Coordinates of C-alpha atoms in Angstrom, one line a residue:
I15 CA 10.4 39.6 -10.6
L16 CA 12.6 36.6 -10.1
A17 CA 10.6 35.6 -7.0
L18 CA 7.3 35.9 -9.0
I19 CA 8.7 33.4 -11.5
T20 CA 10.6 31.1 -9.1
I21 CA 8.0 30.6 -6.3
P22 CA 5.3 29.0 -8.4
V23 CA 7.8 26.7 -10.0
V24 CA 9.2 25.5 -6.7
D25 CA 5.6 25.3 -5.2
N26 CA 4.5 23.1 -8.2
S27 CA 7.5 20.9 -7.9
L28 CA 6.9 20.4 -4.1
N29 CA 3.3 19.5 -4.7
K30 CA 4.2 17.1 -7.4
S31 CA 6.7 15.4 -5.1
K32 CA 4.1 15.1 -2.4
N33 CA 1.6 13.6 -4.8
D34 CA 4.2 11.1 -6.1
L35 CA 5.1 10.1 -2.5
Y36 CA 1.4 9.8 -1.6
D37 CA 1.0 7.4 -4.5
T38 CA 4.0 5.5 -3.4
Q39 CA 2.7 5.2 0.1
K40 CA -0.7 4.0 -1.2
E41 CA 1.1 1.4 -3.3
Q42 CA 3.0 0.2 -0.2
I43 CA -0.3 -0.2 1.7
I44 CA -1.7 -2.2 -1.2
K45 CA 1.4 -4.4 -1.3
G46 CA 1.0 -5.0 2.4
A47 CA -2.6 -6.2 1.8
R48 CA -1.5 -8.4 -1.1
D49 CA 1.2 -9.9 1.1
Y50 CA -1.4 -10.5 3.9
Y51 CA -3.8 -12.3 1.6
A52 CA -1.0 -14.4 0.1
Q53 CA -0.7 -15.9 3.5
H54 CA -4.5 -16.0 4.1
L55 CA -5.8 -17.2 0.8
S56 CA -9.0 -18.7 2.3
E57 CA -10.1 -15.1 3.3
L58 CA -10.1 -13.8 -0.3
P59 CA -13.4 -13.3 -2.0
N60 CA -14.4 -16.4 -3.9
D61 CA -16.8 -14.7 -6.4
T62 CA -17.2 -11.4 -8.1
T63 CA -20.1 -10.3 -5.9
T64 CA -18.2 -10.6 -2.6
V65 CA -16.2 -7.7 -1.2
K66 CA -13.6 -8.1 1.5
T67 CA -11.9 -5.3 3.4
I68 CA -8.9 -5.1 5.7
N69 CA -7.7 -2.0 7.5
L70 CA -4.3 -0.6 8.0
N71 CA -4.3 -1.4 11.7
T72 CA -4.6 -5.1 11.0
L73 CA -1.8 -5.0 8.4
Q74 CA 0.4 -3.2 10.8
S75 CA -0.3 -5.4 13.9
E76 CA 0.3 -8.5 11.8
G77 CA 3.6 -7.2 10.6
Y78 CA 2.8 -6.6 6.9
L79 CA 3.4 -2.8 7.2
P80 CA 5.4 -0.5 9.4
S81 CA 3.4 1.4 12.1
D82 CA 4.5 4.8 10.9
I83 CA 3.3 5.2 7.3
K84 CA 3.0 9.0 6.8
N85 CA 0.6 10.7 4.5
P86 CA 2.9 13.3 2.8
K87 CA -0.1 15.5 2.0
T88 CA -0.9 16.0 5.7
G89 CA 2.4 15.1 7.5
E90 CA 0.4 12.8 9.7
N91 CA 0.3 9.0 9.8
F92 CA -2.3 7.3 7.7
A93 CA -5.3 6.6 9.9
P94 CA -5.3 3.0 11.4
T95 CA -8.8 2.7 10.0
T96 CA -7.6 3.3 6.4
T97 CA -9.4 0.5 4.5
I98 CA -8.4 -1.6 1.6
K99 CA -11.2 -3.2 -0.5
I100 CA -10.5 -6.4 -2.3
T101 CA -12.8 -7.7 -5.1
K102 CA -12.5 -10.6 -7.4
V103 CA -12.2 -9.6 -11.1
G104 CA -12.2 -12.7 -13.3
K105 CA -9.4 -14.9 -12.0
S106 CA -7.5 -12.2 -10.2
Y107 CA -8.1 -9.7 -7.5
K108 CA -8.4 -5.9 -7.4
Y109 CA -7.1 -4.0 -4.4
E110 CA -8.0 -0.4 -3.8
I111 CA -7.8 2.0 -0.9
L112 CA -11.0 3.6 0.1
E113 CA -10.0 7.3 -0.1
N114 CA -12.6 8.4 2.5
T115 CA -10.9 6.2 5.2
I116 CA -7.4 7.7 4.9
K117 CA -7.8 10.6 7.3
S118 CA -8.0 10.0 11.0

């Protein structure tokens, strides 16, 4: 009976930890993209209709991110083709990871 109560609680806790770490890893990737574009301002979109993208491989090869960022949901490294989309919103920029590019 104790196992029936404990196992789901532990399982939920582990899943929450993986999801939290996943979000942290995604934030790290976005920070790498922000750092990259802080050094490459001329490459940012200059209007709200233009979309720029950069992939994880570029950020890693340029030294903005480590080469071994693991996806805690899969235990594998994020795919080098993981893509970050940058759009201009007003006077600032929005960075988002395209979820369908995360897996290798």
